[in-house]
Short mmCIF file of C-alpha atoms in Angstrom, two decimals:
data_model
loop_
_atom_site.label_atom_id
_atom_site.label_comp_id
_atom_site.label_asym_id
_atom_site.label_seq_id
_atom_site.Cartn_x
_atom_site.Cartn_y
_atom_site.Cartn_z
CA MET A 1 15.54 3.23 -0.42
CA ILE A 2 17.66 1.44 2.15
CA LEU A 3 20.75 1.85 -0.04
CA THR A 4 23.59 3.88 1.42
CA ARG A 5 24.21 7.32 -0.14
CA ALA A 6 27.80 8.38 0.48
CA LEU A 7 28.35 12.10 0.47
CA LEU A 8 31.40 12.77 -1.69
CA VAL A 9 33.32 15.96 -1.11
CA THR A 10 36.85 16.87 -2.07
CA THR A 11 38.22 16.31 1.40
CA LEU A 12 36.15 13.08 1.91
CA SER A 13 35.09 13.86 5.46
CA VAL A 14 34.18 10.42 6.80
CA THR A 15 32.04 11.78 9.60
CA ALA A 16 30.06 13.98 7.25
CA ALA A 17 29.64 11.07 4.85
CA ILE A 18 28.10 8.83 7.52
CA ALA A 19 25.78 11.60 8.70
CA ALA A 20 24.62 12.16 5.11
CA VAL A 21 24.01 8.43 4.67
CA ALA A 22 21.83 8.23 7.76
CA HIS A 23 19.92 11.38 6.76
CA ALA A 24 19.34 10.20 3.18
CA GLN A 25 18.06 6.81 4.28
CA SER A 26 15.74 8.30 6.90
CA ALA A 27 14.28 10.82 4.44
CA GLU A 28 13.83 8.25 1.68
CA GLN A 29 12.17 5.66 3.91
CA GLY A 30 9.96 8.28 5.50
CA GLY A 31 8.69 9.37 2.09
CA VAL A 32 7.65 5.84 1.21
CA GLU A 33 5.88 5.24 4.50
CA THR A 34 3.97 8.51 4.22
CA ALA A 35 2.47 7.49 0.91
CA ARG A 36 1.31 4.02 1.88
CA THR A 37 1.58 1.32 4.43
CA LEU A 38 4.43 -1.05 3.74
CA PRO A 39 6.30 -3.65 5.71
CA PRO A 40 9.01 -1.92 7.75
CA ALA A 41 12.42 -1.62 6.14
CA PRO A 42 15.61 -2.41 8.06
CA SER A 43 16.57 0.18 10.62
CA ALA A 44 18.86 3.05 9.76
CA ALA A 45 21.45 1.65 12.14
CA ILE A 46 22.08 -1.33 9.84
CA SER A 47 22.70 0.77 6.75
CA THR A 48 24.73 3.31 8.70
CA THR A 49 26.96 0.56 10.10
CA LEU A 50 27.36 -0.88 6.61
CA ALA A 51 28.34 2.54 5.29
CA ALA A 52 30.84 3.02 8.07
CA SER A 53 32.42 -0.35 7.32
CA ILE A 54 32.72 0.28 3.60
CA THR A 55 34.06 3.81 3.94
CA GLY A 56 36.61 2.72 6.52
CA THR A 57 35.38 4.44 9.69
CA ALA A 58 35.24 3.04 13.18
CA ALA A 59 38.50 1.21 12.53
CA THR A 60 39.67 -1.41 14.99
CA PRO A 61 43.03 -3.18 15.09
CA ARG A 62 43.25 -6.21 12.83
CA ALA A 63 43.07 -9.45 14.75
CA ALA A 64 44.63 -12.72 13.69
CA ASN A 65 43.32 -13.68 10.28
CA THR A 66 40.87 -16.54 10.60
CA GLY A 67 40.75 -17.13 6.86
CA PRO A 68 38.82 -15.57 4.00
CA LEU A 69 35.07 -15.23 4.10
CA SER A 70 33.04 -17.89 2.39
CA ALA A 71 31.58 -17.02 -0.97
CA THR A 72 28.15 -15.40 -0.98
CA PRO A 73 25.51 -18.08 -1.61
CA ALA A 74 23.98 -17.71 -5.05
CA PRO A 75 20.17 -17.42 -5.32
CA VAL A 76 18.46 -20.68 -6.19
CA GLY A 77 15.47 -21.50 -8.37
CA GLU A 78 14.04 -20.07 -11.55
CA PRO A 79 14.62 -16.34 -12.11
CA LEU A 80 11.81 -14.17 -10.78
CA THR A 81 10.61 -11.15 -12.75
CA LEU A 82 8.76 -8.18 -11.34
CA PRO A 83 5.45 -9.00 -13.15
CA GLN A 84 5.62 -12.53 -11.75
CA ALA A 85 6.19 -11.20 -8.24
CA GLU A 86 3.24 -8.82 -8.56
CA ALA A 87 0.95 -11.54 -9.93
CA MET A 88 1.84 -13.85 -7.06
CA ALA A 89 1.19 -11.10 -4.52
CA LEU A 90 -2.24 -10.34 -6.00
CA ARG A 91 -3.14 -14.04 -5.72
CA LYS A 92 -1.89 -14.58 -2.18
CA GLN A 93 -2.09 -11.32 -0.27
CA PRO A 94 -4.82 -11.64 2.43
CA MET A 95 -5.16 -7.84 2.46
CA LEU A 96 -6.57 -7.89 -1.07
CA GLN A 97 -8.80 -10.86 -0.34
CA ALA A 98 -10.25 -9.06 2.69
CA ALA A 99 -10.98 -5.97 0.57
CA GLN A 100 -12.71 -8.13 -2.04
CA PHE A 101 -14.89 -9.77 0.62
CA ARG A 102 -15.87 -6.35 1.98
CA ALA A 103 -16.83 -5.18 -1.51
CA ARG A 104 -18.99 -8.28 -1.99
CA ALA A 105 -20.63 -7.71 1.39
CA GLN A 106 -21.39 -4.12 0.42
CA ARG A 107 -23.09 -5.30 -2.79
CA GLU A 108 -25.54 -7.29 -0.68
CA ARG A 109 -26.76 -4.03 0.87
CA ILE A 110 -28.17 -3.03 -2.52
CA ARG A 111 -30.33 -6.15 -2.42
CA GLU A 112 -31.35 -5.34 1.13
CA GLN A 113 -32.69 -1.92 0.12
CA SER A 114 -34.21 -3.23 -3.11
CA ALA A 115 -36.25 -5.78 -1.14
CA ALA A 116 -38.61 -2.96 -0.06
CA ARG A 117 -39.90 -2.76 -3.65
CA LEU A 118 -40.93 -6.41 -3.72
CA PRO A 119 -44.03 -7.85 -2.07
CA THR A 120 -43.81 -9.39 1.38
CA ILE A 121 -45.76 -12.65 1.70
CA VAL A 122 -46.26 -14.35 5.05
CA MET A 123 -48.00 -17.66 5.75
CA ASN A 124 -49.73 -18.12 9.12
CA ALA A 125 -51.46 -20.94 10.94
CA THR A 126 -53.55 -20.06 14.00
CA GLY A 127 -55.67 -22.06 16.43
CA SER A 128 -57.63 -20.93 19.46
CA LEU A 129 -60.08 -22.33 22.00
CA VAL A 130 -62.22 -19.71 23.74
CA ALA A 131 -63.39 -20.24 27.31
CA ASP A 132 -66.79 -18.52 26.84
CA THR A 133 -68.67 -17.81 23.64
CA GLY A 134 -68.69 -14.12 22.80
CA THR A 135 -65.38 -13.35 24.52
CA SER A 136 -63.67 -10.22 23.19
CA THR A 137 -60.28 -8.58 23.76
CA ALA A 138 -60.97 -5.14 25.17
CA ALA A 139 -57.68 -3.91 26.68
CA GLY A 140 -54.71 -2.48 24.77
CA ALA A 141 -56.69 -0.81 21.94
CA LEU A 142 -59.72 1.37 21.38
CA THR A 143 -61.49 -1.27 19.31
CA THR A 144 -62.63 -4.60 20.70
CA SER A 145 -61.81 -7.86 18.99
CA SER A 146 -63.98 -10.93 19.42
CA LEU A 147 -62.36 -14.33 19.96
CA SER A 148 -63.72 -17.51 18.41
CA ASP A 149 -62.93 -21.19 18.50
CA ARG A 150 -61.03 -21.94 15.30
CA PHE A 151 -58.08 -23.39 13.47
CA ALA A 152 -57.10 -21.42 10.36
CA TYR A 153 -54.25 -21.05 7.93
CA GLY A 154 -53.65 -18.51 5.21
CA GLY A 155 -51.35 -15.92 3.75
CA THR A 156 -50.88 -12.17 3.93
CA LEU A 157 -49.39 -9.97 1.22
CA VAL A 158 -48.02 -6.45 1.64
CA GLN A 159 -46.81 -4.53 -1.41
CA LEU A 160 -45.27 -1.07 -1.30
CA VAL A 161 -47.01 1.13 -3.83
CA THR A 162 -45.03 4.31 -3.27
CA ASP A 163 -42.97 6.08 -0.65
CA PHE A 164 -42.35 9.02 -2.99
CA GLY A 165 -38.80 8.08 -3.90
CA ARG A 166 -37.27 7.30 -0.49
CA THR A 167 -36.48 3.68 -1.36
CA SER A 168 -34.99 4.75 -4.70
CA SER A 169 -32.68 7.18 -2.93
CA LEU A 170 -31.61 4.52 -0.44
CA ILE A 171 -30.79 2.13 -3.28
CA SER A 172 -28.79 4.83 -5.09
CA SER A 173 -26.89 5.54 -1.90
CA GLU A 174 -25.94 1.89 -1.47
CA ARG A 175 -24.88 1.66 -5.10
CA SER A 176 -22.51 4.57 -4.58
CA GLU A 177 -21.17 2.93 -1.40
CA THR A 178 -20.60 -0.25 -3.37
CA GLN A 179 -18.67 1.70 -6.00
CA ALA A 180 -16.57 3.20 -3.22
CA ALA A 181 -15.88 -0.30 -1.85
CA ASN A 182 -14.80 -1.43 -5.32
CA ASP A 183 -12.50 1.58 -5.61
CA ARG A 184 -10.97 0.76 -2.24
CA THR A 185 -10.31 -2.76 -3.49
CA ILE A 186 -8.52 -1.29 -6.50
CA LEU A 187 -6.54 0.97 -4.17
CA THR A 188 -5.52 -2.05 -2.09
CA GLN A 189 -4.37 -3.80 -5.24
CA ALA A 190 -2.30 -0.76 -6.24
CA ALA A 191 -0.76 -0.57 -2.75
CA ILE A 192 0.22 -4.24 -2.93
CA ARG A 193 1.88 -3.74 -6.32
CA LEU A 194 3.73 -0.72 -4.96
CA SER A 195 4.88 -2.69 -1.92
CA VAL A 196 6.18 -5.49 -4.16
CA ARG A 197 7.97 -3.08 -6.47
CA ASP A 198 9.60 -1.23 -3.61
CA ALA A 199 10.78 -4.45 -1.95
CA TYR A 200 11.91 -5.87 -5.32
CA PHE A 201 14.05 -2.81 -6.07
CA GLN A 202 15.46 -2.78 -2.56
CA VAL A 203 16.61 -6.38 -2.98
CA LEU A 204 18.35 -5.45 -6.22
CA GLY A 205 19.84 -2.40 -4.57
CA ALA A 206 21.08 -4.36 -1.57
CA GLU A 207 22.67 -6.89 -3.91
CA ALA A 208 24.40 -4.03 -5.75
CA VAL A 209 25.76 -2.80 -2.42
CA LEU A 210 26.90 -6.35 -1.62
CA HIS A 211 28.69 -6.51 -4.97
CA ALA A 212 30.46 -3.22 -4.23
CA ALA A 213 31.42 -4.44 -0.75
CA GLU A 214 32.83 -7.70 -2.12
CA GLU A 215 34.79 -5.82 -4.76
CA ALA A 216 36.20 -3.52 -2.08
CA ARG A 217 37.13 -6.54 0.02
CA ARG A 218 38.99 -8.16 -2.87
CA ASN A 219 40.85 -4.94 -3.63
CA ARG A 220 41.83 -4.42 0.00
CA ALA A 221 42.90 -8.05 0.36
CA LEU A 222 45.13 -7.64 -2.68
CA ILE A 223 46.61 -4.43 -1.27
CA TYR A 224 47.22 -6.12 2.08
CA HIS A 225 49.00 -8.98 0.34
CA GLN A 226 51.16 -6.59 -1.71
CA VAL A 227 52.03 -4.44 1.30
CA SER A 228 52.92 -7.54 3.32
CA GLU A 229 55.25 -8.72 0.56
CA LEU A 230 56.88 -5.30 0.33
CA ALA A 231 57.27 -5.16 4.12
CA ALA A 232 58.96 -8.55 4.06
CA SER A 233 61.48 -7.03 1.63
CA GLN A 234 61.94 -4.01 3.91
CA LEU A 235 60.27 -1.77 1.29
CA ARG A 236 57.24 -0.88 3.44
CA SER A 237 56.85 -0.29 7.16
CA THR A 238 54.97 -2.43 9.66
CA LEU A 239 52.57 0.49 10.12
CA ASP A 240 51.56 0.20 6.46
CA VAL A 241 50.93 -3.53 6.93
CA ASN A 242 48.82 -2.99 10.03
CA PHE A 243 46.82 -0.20 8.41
CA ALA A 244 46.20 -2.31 5.30
CA GLY A 245 45.09 -5.17 7.55
CA VAL A 246 42.62 -2.94 9.36
CA LEU A 247 41.14 -1.85 6.04
CA GLU A 248 40.80 -5.46 4.88
CA SER A 249 38.99 -6.40 8.11
CA GLN A 250 36.63 -3.48 7.68
CA ALA A 251 35.88 -4.61 4.14
CA GLU A 252 35.11 -8.13 5.40
CA LEU A 253 32.76 -6.69 8.02
CA ALA A 254 31.02 -4.68 5.30
CA VAL A 255 30.47 -7.87 3.29
CA VAL A 256 28.94 -9.63 6.32
CA GLN A 257 26.57 -6.74 6.93
CA ALA A 258 25.71 -6.40 3.23
CA ARG A 259 24.80 -10.09 3.09
CA SER A 260 22.54 -9.65 6.10
CA LEU A 261 20.90 -6.67 4.42
CA VAL A 262 20.21 -8.71 1.28
CA GLU A 263 18.59 -11.48 3.32
CA GLN A 264 16.42 -8.99 5.19
CA GLN A 265 15.20 -7.42 1.97
CA ARG A 266 14.49 -10.84 0.47
CA ALA A 267 12.39 -11.65 3.54
CA ARG A 268 10.55 -8.37 3.11
CA LEU A 269 9.88 -9.18 -0.56
CA GLY A 270 8.50 -12.57 0.45
CA THR A 271 6.09 -10.88 2.88
CA ALA A 272 5.01 -8.39 0.22
CA MET A 273 4.27 -11.33 -2.10
CA GLY A 274 2.13 -13.03 0.56
CA ASN A 275 4.67 -15.71 1.50
CA GLN A 276 5.95 -16.60 4.94
CA GLN A 277 9.34 -17.55 3.53
CA ALA A 278 11.97 -15.26 2.07
CA VAL A 279 12.41 -15.15 -1.69
CA THR A 280 15.41 -17.23 -2.73
CA ALA A 281 15.11 -17.01 -6.52
CA PRO A 282 17.41 -14.69 -8.47
CA LEU A 283 15.70 -11.46 -9.45
CA VAL A 284 15.69 -10.17 -13.01
CA ALA A 285 16.84 -6.57 -13.20
CA GLU A 286 14.35 -4.07 -14.58
CA ALA A 287 15.25 -1.63 -17.31
CA LEU A 288 14.91 2.05 -16.56
CA PRO A 289 11.43 3.32 -17.50
CA SER A 290 10.82 5.97 -20.09
CA ASP A 291 11.66 9.59 -19.44
CA LEU A 292 9.43 11.61 -17.16
CA PRO A 293 7.06 14.20 -18.62
CA ALA A 294 8.56 17.66 -18.84
CA THR A 295 5.70 19.14 -16.79
CA VAL A 296 3.47 17.74 -14.07
CA THR A 297 0.22 19.02 -15.60
CA MET A 298 -0.55 15.83 -17.52
CA LEU A 299 0.19 13.70 -14.46
CA LEU A 300 -2.20 15.76 -12.33
CA ALA A 301 -4.99 15.26 -14.85
CA GLU A 302 -4.25 11.54 -14.98
CA ALA A 303 -4.35 11.23 -11.19
CA ASP A 304 -7.65 13.12 -11.05
CA THR A 305 -9.32 10.50 -13.21
CA GLN A 306 -7.49 7.33 -12.14
CA ARG A 307 -6.61 7.57 -8.44
CA ALA A 308 -8.78 4.93 -6.78
CA ASP A 309 -8.92 6.64 -3.39
CA LEU A 310 -10.10 9.88 -5.02
CA GLN A 311 -12.77 7.99 -6.94
CA ALA A 312 -13.82 6.29 -3.69
CA ALA A 313 -14.13 9.68 -1.97
CA ARG A 314 -16.35 10.95 -4.80
CA ALA A 315 -18.53 7.85 -4.63
CA GLU A 316 -18.91 8.24 -0.87
CA GLN A 317 -19.85 11.88 -1.40
CA MET A 318 -22.58 10.81 -3.83
CA ALA A 319 -23.76 8.14 -1.39
CA ALA A 320 -24.08 10.71 1.39
CA LYS A 321 -25.98 13.06 -0.96
CA GLU A 322 -28.47 10.32 -1.92
CA PHE A 323 -28.94 9.29 1.70
CA SER A 324 -29.67 12.92 2.59
CA LYS A 325 -32.39 12.91 -0.10
CA ALA A 326 -33.85 9.75 1.38
CA GLN A 327 -33.96 11.29 4.84
CA THR A 328 -35.79 14.40 3.57
CA ARG A 329 -38.55 12.06 2.33
CA LEU A 330 -39.24 10.61 5.74
CA ASN A 331 -42.08 13.13 6.09
CA TYR A 332 -43.74 11.90 2.87
CA PRO A 333 -46.71 9.48 3.03
CA THR A 334 -46.27 5.77 2.39
CA LEU A 335 -48.92 3.78 0.51
CA ASP A 336 -49.12 -0.03 0.82
CA ALA A 337 -51.45 -2.53 -0.87
CA LEU A 338 -52.67 -5.32 1.40
CA GLY A 339 -54.17 -8.73 0.71
CA SER A 340 -55.13 -11.72 2.85
CA ALA A 341 -56.74 -15.13 2.14
CA GLY A 342 -57.00 -18.49 3.80
CA GLN A 343 -59.04 -21.50 5.03
CA ILE A 344 -60.72 -22.17 8.38
CA PRO A 345 -61.28 -25.92 8.51
CA PHE A 346 -62.39 -25.79 12.17
CA HIS A 347 -64.54 -22.91 13.43
CA ASP A 348 -67.63 -22.02 15.39
CA HIS A 349 -70.88 -20.65 13.99
CA THR A 350 -69.59 -17.05 13.92
CA LEU A 351 -67.07 -17.81 11.18
CA GLN A 352 -67.19 -19.16 7.62
CA GLY A 353 -64.98 -21.85 6.09
CA ASN A 354 -62.65 -19.45 4.22
CA TYR A 355 -61.75 -15.79 4.01
CA ALA A 356 -60.24 -13.33 1.53
CA ALA A 357 -59.79 -9.57 1.57
CA ALA A 358 -57.84 -6.79 -0.17
CA GLY A 359 -57.23 -3.20 0.76
CA PHE A 360 -54.67 -0.44 1.17
CA ASN A 361 -53.01 1.47 3.94
CA LEU A 362 -51.84 5.07 3.71
CA ARG A 363 -49.44 6.17 6.46
CA VAL A 364 -48.94 9.92 6.88
CA PRO A 365 -46.39 11.07 9.51
CA ILE A 366 -47.67 13.95 11.60
CA PHE A 367 -45.46 14.33 14.66
CA ASN A 368 -42.75 12.17 16.25
CA GLY A 369 -40.99 14.55 18.58
CA GLY A 370 -38.67 16.03 15.91
CA LEU A 371 -37.00 12.68 15.13
CA PHE A 372 -37.27 13.04 11.37
CA HIS A 373 -36.05 16.62 11.43
CA ALA A 374 -32.94 15.61 13.40
CA GLN A 375 -32.25 12.70 11.05
CA GLN A 376 -32.58 14.99 8.03
CA ALA A 377 -30.20 17.56 9.55
CA GLU A 378 -27.66 14.85 10.42
CA ALA A 379 -27.71 13.45 6.87
CA ALA A 380 -27.34 16.91 5.32
CA LEU A 381 -24.37 17.77 7.53
CA ASN A 382 -22.71 14.43 6.74
CA ALA A 383 -23.18 15.09 3.02
CA SER A 384 -21.50 18.50 3.40
CA ALA A 385 -18.64 16.89 5.32
CA ARG A 386 -18.18 14.29 2.55
CA GLU A 387 -17.93 17.06 -0.01
CA ARG A 388 -15.14 18.73 1.98
CA ASP A 389 -13.42 15.37 2.43
CA THR A 390 -13.35 14.97 -1.34
CA ARG A 391 -11.80 18.40 -1.78
CA GLU A 392 -9.16 17.56 0.82
CA GLN A 393 -8.43 14.29 -0.94
CA GLN A 394 -7.95 16.16 -4.22
CA LEU A 395 -5.43 18.47 -2.55
CA GLU A 396 -3.53 15.54 -1.06
CA VAL A 397 -3.41 13.72 -4.39
CA SER A 398 -2.18 16.86 -6.14
CA GLN A 399 0.56 17.31 -3.56
CA GLN A 400 1.63 13.66 -3.77
CA VAL A 401 1.87 13.79 -7.56
CA GLN A 402 3.92 16.97 -7.55
CA THR A 403 6.34 15.91 -4.80
CA THR A 404 6.88 12.43 -6.23
CA TRP A 405 7.43 13.88 -9.71
CA ILE A 406 10.04 16.29 -8.36
CA ALA A 407 11.74 13.51 -6.38
CA ALA A 408 11.79 11.24 -9.44
CA GLN A 409 13.30 14.03 -11.54
CA GLU A 410 16.05 14.52 -8.96
CA ALA A 411 16.81 10.78 -8.84
CA PHE A 412 16.89 10.52 -12.64
CA GLN A 413 19.32 13.42 -12.95
CA SER A 414 21.50 11.86 -10.23
CA ILE A 415 22.08 8.72 -12.32
CA ALA A 416 24.23 10.47 -14.94
CA VAL A 417 26.15 12.38 -12.28
CA THR A 418 26.95 9.28 -10.23
CA ARG A 419 28.03 7.32 -13.32
CA ARG A 420 30.48 10.08 -14.19
CA LEU A 421 31.62 10.06 -10.57
CA VAL A 422 32.38 6.33 -10.77
CA GLU A 423 34.55 6.83 -13.85
CA GLN A 424 36.45 9.66 -12.19
CA SER A 425 36.96 7.76 -8.93
CA ARG A 426 38.24 4.67 -10.75
CA GLU A 427 40.79 6.76 -12.61
CA ALA A 428 41.80 8.47 -9.36
CA PHE A 429 42.27 5.10 -7.65
CA ARG A 430 44.36 3.82 -10.57
CA LEU A 431 46.67 6.84 -10.31
CA ALA A 432 46.88 6.61 -6.51
CA LYS A 433 47.75 2.91 -6.77
CA ALA A 434 50.47 3.67 -9.30
CA ARG A 435 51.92 6.39 -7.04
CA TYR A 436 51.89 4.06 -4.03
CA ASP A 437 53.56 1.25 -5.97
CA ALA A 438 56.23 3.69 -7.11
CA GLY A 439 56.83 4.82 -3.54
CA LEU A 440 55.54 8.34 -4.21
CA GLY A 441 52.29 8.08 -2.28
CA SER A 442 51.22 6.99 1.18
CA ILE A 443 48.84 4.27 2.29
CA VAL A 444 46.47 7.01 3.48
CA GLU A 445 46.30 8.52 -0.02
CA LEU A 446 45.65 5.09 -1.50
CA ASN A 447 42.95 4.39 1.05
CA GLU A 448 41.17 7.70 0.34
CA ALA A 449 41.16 6.96 -3.37
CA GLN A 450 39.65 3.54 -2.73
CA LEU A 451 37.07 5.06 -0.41
CA ASN A 452 36.07 7.44 -3.18
CA GLN A 453 35.69 4.59 -5.66
CA THR A 454 33.65 2.41 -3.28
CA SER A 455 31.40 5.30 -2.27
CA ALA A 456 30.86 6.24 -5.92
CA GLU A 457 29.83 2.68 -6.82
CA ILE A 458 27.38 2.66 -3.94
CA SER A 459 26.06 6.06 -5.03
CA VAL A 460 25.36 4.91 -8.58
CA ALA A 461 23.48 1.86 -7.30
CA ASP A 462 21.61 4.11 -4.91
CA ALA A 463 20.68 6.56 -7.67
CA THR A 464 19.50 3.82 -10.05
CA PHE A 465 17.30 1.97 -7.62
CA THR A 466 16.12 5.13 -5.93
CA TYR A 467 14.88 6.28 -9.31
CA LEU A 468 13.09 2.98 -9.94
CA SER A 469 11.48 3.11 -6.51
CA ARG A 470 10.41 6.72 -6.95
CA ARG A 471 8.97 5.99 -10.38
CA ALA A 472 6.92 3.22 -8.80
CA LEU A 473 5.69 5.69 -6.20
CA LEU A 474 4.86 8.19 -8.97
CA ASP A 475 2.94 5.50 -10.84
CA TYR A 476 0.99 4.83 -7.65
CA ALA A 477 0.34 8.54 -7.11
CA THR A 478 -1.08 8.93 -10.65
CA GLY A 479 -3.17 5.75 -10.47
CA GLN A 480 -1.17 3.76 -13.02
CA LEU A 481 -0.81 0.78 -10.67
CA ASN A 482 -4.59 0.20 -10.49
#
């Protein structure tokens, strides 16, 4: 998630908080990119700068007030739900269309191999004029072939009788490759849905951060106004006014950066949906999904049967095994039935007016320099490699399911903690504000209380949308997004 995670400790070390924010964002984004290819999220520098502005670091003196910021533009259009966004992406994404075309192209290879079982019929028309009667072709072959004046047309038929199962194995291999191509198409579809869900939740999360930043700006503007009024009555010092002004400016900067972050995430969502324009419609918030299973065992079994990439690896393993069988049958004989018939409307006295013949041809390989042996060894080694690839894929899937389940559990447990933290920080800010108004507390104490409240509100948004994003990644890891 690109949301900022503020590290809350009792002393509220601002430097440590910013370092934790940058680390959390980098780790979260890295986990998503490892699992699948997604459009790049905004750089860590943007979120880190936003965190610094909200938490009040990198303070600069307040310049002359140029007026309040304009209101954040409201999204326009009909509300967009997550299922609608996914459906639009599946219709428009060129990545899925390309995968579908490749699967269709692979299906044609089954027909290519099956063509060997059907007869081959060729029509020919031949004419010749011989210089001398009795001329024969004597070079290029052991047998001689006489040449005659003629014009003839006819057809030739060749039908495979048997090649002792080699063609059947080739067809089975292509069928398995086609199944693998279909599985890869399903995997592409799941990756697109995951990309949309991740971008969708990041938009909602960025808007939650924007809401927290705007709330902090309003609170700091109110404090600045109150402090200015008290200073005018000689009840507060100029230092308090200047400090309150710096905090208000920082809050305004945070709002500007949060708005930019929202726009960037909306552009990313538009790309994930297959659009060149950013999404401008308001997004409908998703309810939290059901509780996670208590153990990961059931999820591992589900992934083993539903993960499309694992099924594709198994299909490719079967294809390699069938192709290896086909290559071992290269040494087997091949029997063809032959037929030929036609008319000779113009001919000399050595030929008749028509012809017809039928026969067979048995081809038995004897020696070809070890070519077949090398091809058989290559196919067998490739089949063994495919088997190991499948085992490796199973290990990777198992690891992904376990790590994403653990991460989702951590995010789910963080939701309750951060909600309690928000309640505590709000109460602390209320008490600090009362102490400051009564002249018992300092502006620094009030500022720290407000920092705690703002950071807690960001943390609860972070925890909520991190959990939604990690559940989407878990659904992808177990094959539920197929």
